[in-house]
Short mmCIF file of C-alpha atoms and ligand atoms in Angstrom, two decimals:
data_model
loop_
_atom_site.label_atom_id
_atom_site.label_comp_id
_atom_site.label_asym_id
_atom_site.label_seq_id
_atom_site.Cartn_x
_atom_site.Cartn_y
_atom_site.Cartn_z
CA MET A 1 -22.00 34.76 -31.38
CA ILE A 2 -22.69 38.34 -30.29
CA ARG A 3 -22.65 41.09 -32.87
CA SER A 4 -23.74 44.68 -32.60
CA ARG A 5 -26.68 46.00 -34.57
CA ILE A 6 -28.16 49.42 -35.16
CA ALA A 7 -31.31 49.36 -33.04
CA GLY A 8 -32.30 52.98 -33.65
CA ILE A 9 -31.23 55.79 -35.95
CA GLY A 10 -31.97 59.52 -36.09
CA LYS A 11 -30.88 62.66 -37.87
CA TYR A 12 -31.20 66.40 -37.41
CA LEU A 13 -30.83 69.05 -40.08
CA PRO A 14 -31.13 72.71 -39.12
CA GLU A 15 -33.99 74.63 -40.69
CA GLN A 16 -32.05 77.28 -42.59
CA VAL A 17 -31.49 76.28 -46.22
CA VAL A 18 -28.56 78.07 -47.90
CA THR A 19 -28.50 77.75 -51.68
CA ASN A 20 -25.43 78.18 -53.85
CA ASN A 21 -26.86 81.49 -55.03
CA ASP A 22 -27.17 82.64 -51.39
CA LEU A 23 -23.36 82.33 -51.12
CA LEU A 24 -22.85 84.90 -53.89
CA GLN A 25 -23.42 87.71 -51.38
CA TYR A 26 -20.21 86.68 -49.58
CA MET A 27 -17.81 85.51 -52.31
CA ASP A 28 -17.04 85.23 -55.98
CA THR A 29 -18.48 81.83 -56.92
CA SER A 30 -21.39 80.47 -58.96
CA ASP A 31 -24.13 77.89 -58.72
CA GLU A 32 -22.76 76.36 -61.91
CA TRP A 33 -19.20 75.96 -60.52
CA ILE A 34 -20.38 74.43 -57.26
CA GLN A 35 -22.83 72.00 -58.88
CA GLU A 36 -20.42 70.96 -61.60
CA ARG A 37 -17.46 70.31 -59.24
CA THR A 38 -19.31 68.95 -56.20
CA GLY A 39 -22.96 68.18 -57.00
CA ILE A 40 -24.06 70.45 -54.16
CA LYS A 41 -27.23 72.55 -54.71
CA GLU A 42 -27.80 73.68 -51.12
CA ARG A 43 -26.79 73.04 -47.55
CA ARG A 44 -28.20 73.73 -44.08
CA PHE A 45 -26.74 76.20 -41.61
CA ALA A 46 -27.40 75.98 -37.90
CA HIS A 47 -28.93 78.89 -36.03
CA ARG A 48 -25.97 81.21 -35.38
CA THR A 49 -26.39 81.45 -31.61
CA ASN A 50 -29.05 78.99 -30.47
CA GLU A 51 -27.75 75.79 -32.03
CA THR A 52 -24.42 74.10 -31.39
CA THR A 53 -22.78 70.85 -32.45
CA THR A 54 -24.02 69.34 -29.18
CA THR A 55 -27.62 70.56 -29.42
CA MET A 56 -27.90 69.15 -32.95
CA GLY A 57 -26.37 65.88 -31.73
CA VAL A 58 -28.96 65.78 -28.95
CA GLU A 59 -31.83 66.19 -31.44
CA ALA A 60 -30.55 63.30 -33.57
CA ALA A 61 -29.87 61.19 -30.47
CA ARG A 62 -33.42 61.68 -29.11
CA ILE A 63 -34.86 60.18 -32.29
CA ALA A 64 -32.35 57.29 -32.39
CA ILE A 65 -33.02 56.45 -28.74
CA GLU A 66 -36.79 56.58 -29.19
CA ARG A 67 -36.62 54.38 -32.28
CA ALA A 68 -34.52 51.87 -30.32
CA GLY A 69 -37.39 51.71 -27.83
CA ILE A 70 -35.28 52.83 -24.88
CA THR A 71 -34.75 56.03 -22.86
CA PRO A 72 -31.66 58.24 -22.44
CA GLN A 73 -31.17 56.65 -19.01
CA ASP A 74 -30.66 53.24 -20.66
CA ILE A 75 -27.62 54.46 -22.63
CA ASP A 76 -24.45 53.04 -21.06
CA PHE A 77 -21.77 54.66 -23.23
CA ILE A 78 -21.51 57.70 -25.53
CA ILE A 79 -19.18 58.15 -28.49
CA PHE A 80 -19.35 61.58 -30.12
CA ALA A 81 -17.53 62.26 -33.39
CA THR A 82 -16.96 65.85 -34.50
CA LEU A 83 -14.30 68.26 -35.76
CA SER A 84 -16.33 71.33 -34.75
CA PRO A 85 -16.86 70.87 -30.99
CA ASP A 86 -18.67 73.40 -28.80
CA TYR A 87 -15.48 73.86 -26.76
CA TYR A 88 -11.82 73.15 -27.51
CA PHE A 89 -12.23 70.99 -24.40
CA PRO A 90 -14.14 69.28 -22.84
CA GLY A 91 -15.64 67.34 -25.71
CA CYS A 92 -19.25 67.20 -26.87
CA GLY A 93 -19.87 63.75 -25.34
CA VAL A 94 -20.12 65.12 -21.81
CA LEU A 95 -22.25 68.06 -22.96
CA LEU A 96 -24.68 65.62 -24.54
CA GLN A 97 -24.64 63.45 -21.39
CA ARG A 98 -25.60 66.53 -19.36
CA ALA A 99 -28.22 67.79 -21.81
CA MET A 100 -29.95 64.40 -22.00
CA LYS A 101 -29.73 63.82 -18.23
CA MET A 102 -28.02 60.49 -18.72
CA LYS A 103 -26.40 58.46 -15.97
CA GLU A 104 -22.70 58.98 -15.07
CA ILE A 105 -21.65 56.83 -18.00
CA GLY A 106 -18.46 57.03 -20.06
CA ALA A 107 -18.33 59.66 -22.80
CA LEU A 108 -15.68 59.56 -25.50
CA ASP A 109 -15.04 62.13 -28.24
CA VAL A 110 -13.57 60.97 -31.55
CA ARG A 111 -11.67 63.53 -33.63
CA ASN A 112 -11.32 61.80 -36.95
CA GLN A 113 -13.04 64.32 -39.17
CA CYS A 114 -14.81 62.76 -42.18
CA SER A 115 -14.19 59.19 -41.06
CA GLY A 116 -15.12 60.03 -37.44
CA PHE A 117 -18.49 58.32 -37.42
CA VAL A 118 -17.23 55.06 -38.94
CA TYR A 119 -14.31 55.05 -36.49
CA ALA A 120 -16.74 55.72 -33.62
CA LEU A 121 -19.00 52.92 -34.81
CA SER A 122 -16.04 50.57 -34.88
CA VAL A 123 -15.08 51.44 -31.30
CA ALA A 124 -18.68 50.93 -30.17
CA ASP A 125 -18.80 47.60 -32.01
CA GLN A 126 -15.84 46.28 -29.99
CA PHE A 127 -17.49 47.23 -26.67
CA ILE A 128 -20.72 45.47 -27.67
CA ARG A 129 -18.98 42.33 -28.95
CA THR A 130 -17.05 41.95 -25.70
CA GLY A 131 -20.26 42.34 -23.71
CA THR A 132 -19.00 45.50 -21.97
CA TYR A 133 -21.97 47.68 -22.91
CA LYS A 134 -25.54 47.03 -24.11
CA ASN A 135 -26.79 50.42 -25.40
CA ILE A 136 -24.15 52.62 -26.96
CA LEU A 137 -25.05 56.00 -28.44
CA VAL A 138 -22.86 56.95 -31.40
CA VAL A 139 -23.23 60.52 -32.67
CA GLY A 140 -21.74 62.47 -35.57
CA SER A 141 -22.46 66.20 -35.55
CA GLU A 142 -20.96 69.32 -37.12
CA LYS A 143 -21.50 73.06 -37.09
CA HIS A 144 -19.19 74.10 -39.91
CA SER A 145 -20.95 77.37 -40.68
CA PHE A 146 -19.50 78.87 -37.51
CA GLY A 147 -15.85 78.78 -38.51
CA LEU A 148 -15.33 78.90 -42.28
CA ASP A 149 -13.85 81.66 -44.41
CA PHE A 150 -16.88 83.03 -46.25
CA THR A 151 -14.84 85.26 -48.52
CA THR A 152 -13.47 84.55 -51.99
CA ARG A 153 -10.17 83.60 -50.32
CA GLY A 154 -11.82 80.60 -48.63
CA ARG A 155 -14.32 79.63 -51.33
CA ASN A 156 -12.73 76.28 -52.24
CA VAL A 157 -13.52 75.10 -48.69
CA SER A 158 -16.55 77.07 -47.53
CA VAL A 159 -18.91 76.21 -50.40
CA ILE A 160 -18.60 72.50 -49.66
CA PHE A 161 -19.53 72.21 -46.01
CA GLY A 162 -22.87 72.14 -44.22
CA ASP A 163 -24.26 71.58 -40.72
CA GLY A 164 -26.21 68.66 -39.28
CA ALA A 165 -26.17 65.61 -37.05
CA GLY A 166 -26.86 61.88 -37.12
CA ALA A 167 -26.95 59.27 -34.38
CA VAL A 168 -27.41 55.55 -33.85
CA VAL A 169 -27.98 53.27 -30.86
CA LEU A 170 -25.94 50.07 -31.01
CA GLN A 171 -27.18 46.98 -29.19
CA PRO A 172 -26.07 43.34 -29.06
CA THR A 173 -27.79 40.75 -31.24
CA THR A 174 -27.47 37.00 -31.70
CA ASP A 175 -29.34 37.12 -35.02
CA GLU A 176 -26.95 35.48 -37.51
CA GLN A 177 -28.44 37.55 -40.33
CA ALA A 178 -28.05 40.97 -38.67
CA GLY A 179 -25.43 43.31 -37.32
CA ILE A 180 -21.99 44.70 -38.06
CA LEU A 181 -19.93 42.05 -39.87
CA SER A 182 -16.61 43.90 -39.73
CA THR A 183 -15.00 47.34 -39.62
CA HIS A 184 -11.75 48.46 -41.25
CA LEU A 185 -9.73 51.48 -40.15
CA HIS A 186 -6.73 53.13 -41.85
CA SER A 187 -4.55 56.23 -41.69
CA ASP A 188 -1.68 57.90 -43.51
CA GLY A 189 -0.31 60.86 -41.58
CA GLU A 190 2.11 61.79 -44.38
CA SER A 191 -0.59 64.08 -45.73
CA ALA A 192 -1.83 65.45 -42.40
CA GLU A 193 -1.36 69.10 -43.44
CA ILE A 194 -3.18 68.78 -46.78
CA LEU A 195 -6.58 69.06 -45.13
CA ALA A 196 -6.25 70.62 -41.71
CA MET A 197 -6.95 73.44 -39.35
CA TYR A 198 -3.55 74.27 -37.85
CA ASN A 199 -4.57 76.89 -35.31
CA PRO A 200 -5.12 77.08 -32.44
CA GLY A 201 -2.60 74.35 -31.74
CA THR A 202 0.71 73.52 -30.07
CA HIS A 203 2.80 73.08 -33.24
CA ALA A 204 4.29 76.61 -32.93
CA ASN A 205 4.98 76.83 -36.67
CA PHE A 206 3.59 80.32 -36.79
CA TRP A 207 6.06 81.47 -34.15
CA LYS A 208 8.98 79.50 -35.62
CA GLU A 209 8.61 80.94 -39.08
CA GLU A 210 7.65 84.47 -38.27
CA ARG A 211 9.31 85.37 -35.04
CA TYR A 212 12.02 83.67 -33.10
CA ALA A 213 15.13 81.73 -34.09
CA ASP A 214 15.73 80.62 -30.52
CA PHE A 215 12.78 78.97 -28.86
CA ASN A 216 13.71 80.50 -25.50
CA GLU A 217 12.82 83.89 -26.95
CA ALA A 218 9.29 82.82 -27.77
CA PRO A 219 6.68 83.90 -25.24
CA ILE A 220 5.89 81.15 -22.79
CA GLY A 221 2.22 80.39 -22.36
CA GLN A 222 0.86 82.83 -24.97
CA MET A 223 1.51 81.01 -28.22
CA PHE A 224 -1.78 79.24 -28.71
CA MET A 225 -3.43 82.08 -30.57
CA SER A 226 -2.47 85.58 -31.63
CA HIS A 227 -4.01 88.69 -33.16
CA GLU A 228 -1.91 88.06 -36.27
CA MET A 229 -3.40 84.62 -36.71
CA ILE A 230 -6.82 86.24 -36.84
CA ASP A 231 -5.72 89.09 -39.09
CA ASN A 232 -3.98 86.71 -41.50
CA ALA A 233 -6.94 84.30 -41.64
CA GLN A 234 -4.85 81.51 -40.13
CA LEU A 235 -7.70 80.24 -38.00
CA PHE A 236 -9.57 78.72 -40.93
CA PRO A 237 -9.29 75.17 -42.30
CA TYR A 238 -6.89 74.62 -45.21
CA MET A 239 -7.55 72.11 -47.99
CA ASP A 240 -5.64 71.13 -51.10
CA GLY A 241 -8.81 69.92 -52.80
CA PRO A 242 -7.32 68.20 -55.87
CA ALA A 243 -4.80 66.27 -53.70
CA VAL A 244 -7.58 65.07 -51.40
CA PHE A 245 -9.72 64.12 -54.39
CA LYS A 246 -6.94 62.01 -55.96
CA LYS A 247 -6.34 60.03 -52.78
CA ALA A 248 -10.04 59.64 -51.98
CA VAL A 249 -10.91 57.96 -55.28
CA VAL A 250 -8.24 55.31 -54.59
CA LYS A 251 -8.86 54.70 -50.89
CA PHE A 252 -12.69 54.62 -50.97
CA PRO A 253 -12.93 51.62 -53.33
CA GLU A 254 -9.98 49.94 -51.59
CA VAL A 255 -11.53 50.01 -48.11
CA ILE A 256 -14.96 48.96 -49.42
CA MET A 257 -13.42 45.99 -51.23
CA GLU A 258 -11.43 45.13 -48.09
CA ALA A 259 -14.68 44.82 -46.13
CA LEU A 260 -16.41 42.77 -48.82
CA THR A 261 -13.46 40.43 -49.37
CA LYS A 262 -13.03 39.86 -45.64
CA ASN A 263 -16.62 38.56 -45.55
CA GLY A 264 -16.44 36.54 -48.76
CA LEU A 265 -18.74 38.97 -50.58
CA THR A 266 -18.57 41.05 -53.76
CA ALA A 267 -19.77 44.51 -54.78
CA GLN A 268 -22.72 42.84 -56.52
CA ASP A 269 -23.92 41.52 -53.14
CA LEU A 270 -24.29 45.04 -51.76
CA ASN A 271 -27.82 46.34 -51.31
CA LEU A 272 -26.64 49.83 -50.43
CA LEU A 273 -23.37 51.71 -50.23
CA ILE A 274 -23.42 54.85 -48.07
CA PRO A 275 -20.27 56.77 -48.93
CA HIS A 276 -19.26 59.77 -46.84
CA GLN A 277 -20.76 62.72 -48.69
CA ALA A 278 -17.51 64.50 -49.56
CA ASN A 279 -18.21 65.31 -53.18
CA LEU A 280 -20.77 63.78 -55.55
CA ARG A 281 -18.03 63.35 -58.18
CA ILE A 282 -16.02 61.19 -55.76
CA ALA A 283 -19.08 59.04 -55.00
CA GLN A 284 -19.80 58.65 -58.72
CA PHE A 285 -16.21 57.65 -59.38
CA VAL A 286 -16.38 55.03 -56.62
CA GLN A 287 -19.68 53.71 -57.96
CA GLN A 288 -18.20 53.33 -61.42
CA LYS A 289 -15.00 51.71 -60.13
CA LEU A 290 -17.00 49.10 -58.19
CA GLY A 291 -19.51 48.57 -61.02
CA LEU A 292 -22.49 49.47 -58.82
CA ARG A 293 -25.94 50.40 -60.12
CA ASP A 294 -27.52 53.75 -59.17
CA ASP A 295 -29.89 52.02 -56.75
CA GLN A 296 -26.92 50.53 -54.86
CA VAL A 297 -25.46 53.90 -53.82
CA TYR A 298 -27.14 56.56 -51.68
CA ASN A 299 -26.17 60.22 -52.04
CA ASN A 300 -27.74 63.33 -50.53
CA ILE A 301 -24.85 65.82 -50.70
CA GLN A 302 -26.99 67.78 -53.19
CA TYR A 303 -29.16 68.98 -50.28
CA TYR A 304 -26.88 69.02 -47.23
CA GLY A 305 -23.34 69.58 -48.54
CA ASN A 306 -20.48 67.80 -46.81
CA THR A 307 -21.33 67.42 -43.12
CA THR A 308 -18.10 65.58 -42.25
CA ALA A 309 -18.64 63.24 -39.26
CA ALA A 310 -22.41 63.63 -39.60
CA SER A 311 -22.70 62.73 -43.28
CA VAL A 312 -22.73 58.93 -43.01
CA PRO A 313 -25.38 58.69 -40.24
CA ILE A 314 -27.52 61.40 -41.89
CA ALA A 315 -27.43 59.56 -45.24
CA LEU A 316 -28.01 56.15 -43.62
CA CYS A 317 -30.95 57.53 -41.63
CA GLU A 318 -32.50 59.19 -44.67
CA ALA A 319 -32.10 56.04 -46.77
CA TRP A 320 -33.72 53.99 -43.99
CA GLU A 321 -36.59 56.49 -43.61
CA LYS A 322 -37.22 56.20 -47.37
CA GLY A 323 -37.47 52.42 -47.04
CA LEU A 324 -34.26 51.82 -48.97
CA VAL A 325 -32.67 49.76 -46.16
CA LYS A 326 -34.62 46.65 -45.24
CA GLU A 327 -34.10 43.98 -42.63
CA HIS A 328 -31.06 41.77 -43.22
CA GLU A 329 -29.94 43.72 -46.29
CA LEU A 330 -26.23 44.26 -46.83
CA VAL A 331 -25.07 47.86 -46.26
CA CYS A 332 -21.56 49.27 -46.49
CA LEU A 333 -20.57 52.55 -44.83
CA ALA A 334 -17.32 54.10 -46.04
CA ALA A 335 -15.49 57.36 -45.40
CA PHE A 336 -12.28 59.16 -46.29
CA GLY A 337 -10.94 62.49 -45.12
CA SER A 338 -8.51 64.61 -43.17
CA GLY A 339 -5.57 62.80 -41.60
CA PHE A 340 -5.70 61.12 -44.01
CA THR A 341 -7.95 58.59 -42.35
CA TRP A 342 -10.37 56.25 -44.03
CA ALA A 343 -12.65 53.46 -42.89
CA SER A 344 -15.49 51.11 -43.75
CA ALA A 345 -18.13 49.13 -41.91
CA LEU A 346 -20.07 46.26 -43.48
CA LEU A 347 -23.35 45.35 -41.85
CA ARG A 348 -26.59 43.51 -42.27
CA TRP A 349 -29.51 45.73 -41.22
O1 UT7 B 401 -14.75 65.55 -46.74
C1 UT7 B 401 -13.50 66.14 -46.64
C2 UT7 B 401 -12.65 65.68 -47.73
N1 UT7 B 401 -12.64 66.66 -48.78
C3 UT7 B 401 -12.81 66.27 -50.04
O2 UT7 B 401 -13.05 65.13 -50.30
C4 UT7 B 401 -12.65 67.33 -51.11
C5 UT7 B 401 -12.01 66.74 -52.32
N2 UT7 B 401 -11.78 67.74 -53.34
C6 UT7 B 401 -12.78 68.33 -54.03
O3 UT7 B 401 -13.93 68.02 -53.79
C7 UT7 B 401 -12.43 69.31 -55.11
O4 UT7 B 401 -11.02 69.38 -55.24
C8 UT7 B 401 -12.98 70.73 -54.85
C9 UT7 B 401 -14.49 70.72 -55.04
C10 UT7 B 401 -12.65 71.22 -53.47
C11 UT7 B 401 -12.41 71.72 -55.84
O5 UT7 B 401 -12.67 71.30 -57.16
P1 UT7 B 401 -11.49 71.22 -58.20
O6 UT7 B 401 -12.10 70.82 -59.47
O7 UT7 B 401 -10.41 70.34 -57.66
O8 UT7 B 401 -11.02 72.74 -58.31
P2 UT7 B 401 -9.60 73.40 -58.01
O9 UT7 B 401 -9.36 73.49 -56.55
O10 UT7 B 401 -8.55 72.74 -58.86
O11 UT7 B 401 -9.84 74.86 -58.56
C12 UT7 B 401 -10.13 75.13 -59.93
C13 UT7 B 401 -10.43 76.60 -60.09
C14 UT7 B 401 -9.40 77.52 -59.49
O12 UT7 B 401 -9.25 78.64 -60.33
P3 UT7 B 401 -8.04 78.75 -61.38
O13 UT7 B 401 -6.79 78.69 -60.56
O14 UT7 B 401 -8.19 77.56 -62.28
O15 UT7 B 401 -8.28 80.05 -62.04
C15 UT7 B 401 -10.03 77.95 -58.19
O16 UT7 B 401 -9.58 79.21 -57.76
O17 UT7 B 401 -11.68 76.93 -59.46
C16 UT7 B 401 -11.47 78.03 -58.58
N3 UT7 B 401 -12.40 77.88 -57.45
C17 UT7 B 401 -13.65 78.34 -57.47
N4 UT7 B 401 -14.35 79.02 -58.40
C18 UT7 B 401 -15.63 79.33 -58.11
C19 UT7 B 401 -12.17 77.26 -56.26
N5 UT7 B 401 -13.27 77.31 -55.52
C20 UT7 B 401 -14.20 77.98 -56.22
C21 UT7 B 401 -15.55 78.35 -55.99
N6 UT7 B 401 -16.21 79.02 -56.95
N7 UT7 B 401 -16.18 78.03 -54.84
#
């Protein structure tokens, strides 16, 4: 039986460290509030002009590819997960393909926010299992610092997020003791607007509410963005934090248990859980709910903040680099976020 396994993993964190106290120059917040509510001590911010979501993805990908013992020209498919792409379109996948001088292979962007990497991994897994591709590059990368509201108005969102990238190379294996055992994907669009960036977009709510009763009166072809949207800070992400928190602490344990049960395993069998680094309090709640020991859960949000689609591969890479993930050990990746979407992947390293 063919399964897919992670043959190489890499991460990239920008150099600039931004502490909670550094944020005080922009907004009314405190180190105490941020640490108490989220566990975050500091995060990394990309270079304002020289680094993009793609360039960080490339750095992580180079390491993953090298560790897999292959070259960029051996990659036969790219899946790039991000909510902060370099361009509205085209996606980051093609920009990475160009930057790494890869062959004219397929490049797919996944826009699933916090669960983006686990979704991307699941898609890659299907292509490997069916024998379609042999070396798939899966990347999660985010440059949040570029588009957040760094004023007191936006503090409930902007203190949480950080920049960075992670990447893996997936290859086929016939080793019975290794590889992705199963992946589990879910969504509930009822709460789509609870954690979202509405503009620019085609929903036209701004124009409906503020301007025109009759849609024929609305300006054709100029509704994507407006000066008022900028002036009214409507180009920033919106989050109802407590509502997201409440749902996350239910769905995280649920999707982890789904993966374990599907494979006839229990939480006690887990060597390491890598939860999406949304909030340390959420991860601690999940740990407690599943009855896991401290050494069974890996967290690094304290140092990088929430890096959305990049958080799972960054944490997995760091845990592996520290020797916390050994051959054939059981690892669960799990994520929950905007959409809502949530997902898990159970694998043997
Ligand atoms: O990965 C994406 C998915 N996102 C998540 O998983 C986020 C889930 N939610 C959370 O992590 C938490 O809800 C937050 C960390 C975002 C917020 O923590 P909270 O304990 O839910 O706080 P809150 O939003 O209920 O706000 C409590 C108070 C408010 O003041 P009042 O109304 O009680 O006077 C806020 O205005 O804290 C205030 N506040 C802040 N104070 C200092 C909000 N943000 C800040 C801040 N610094 N940065």
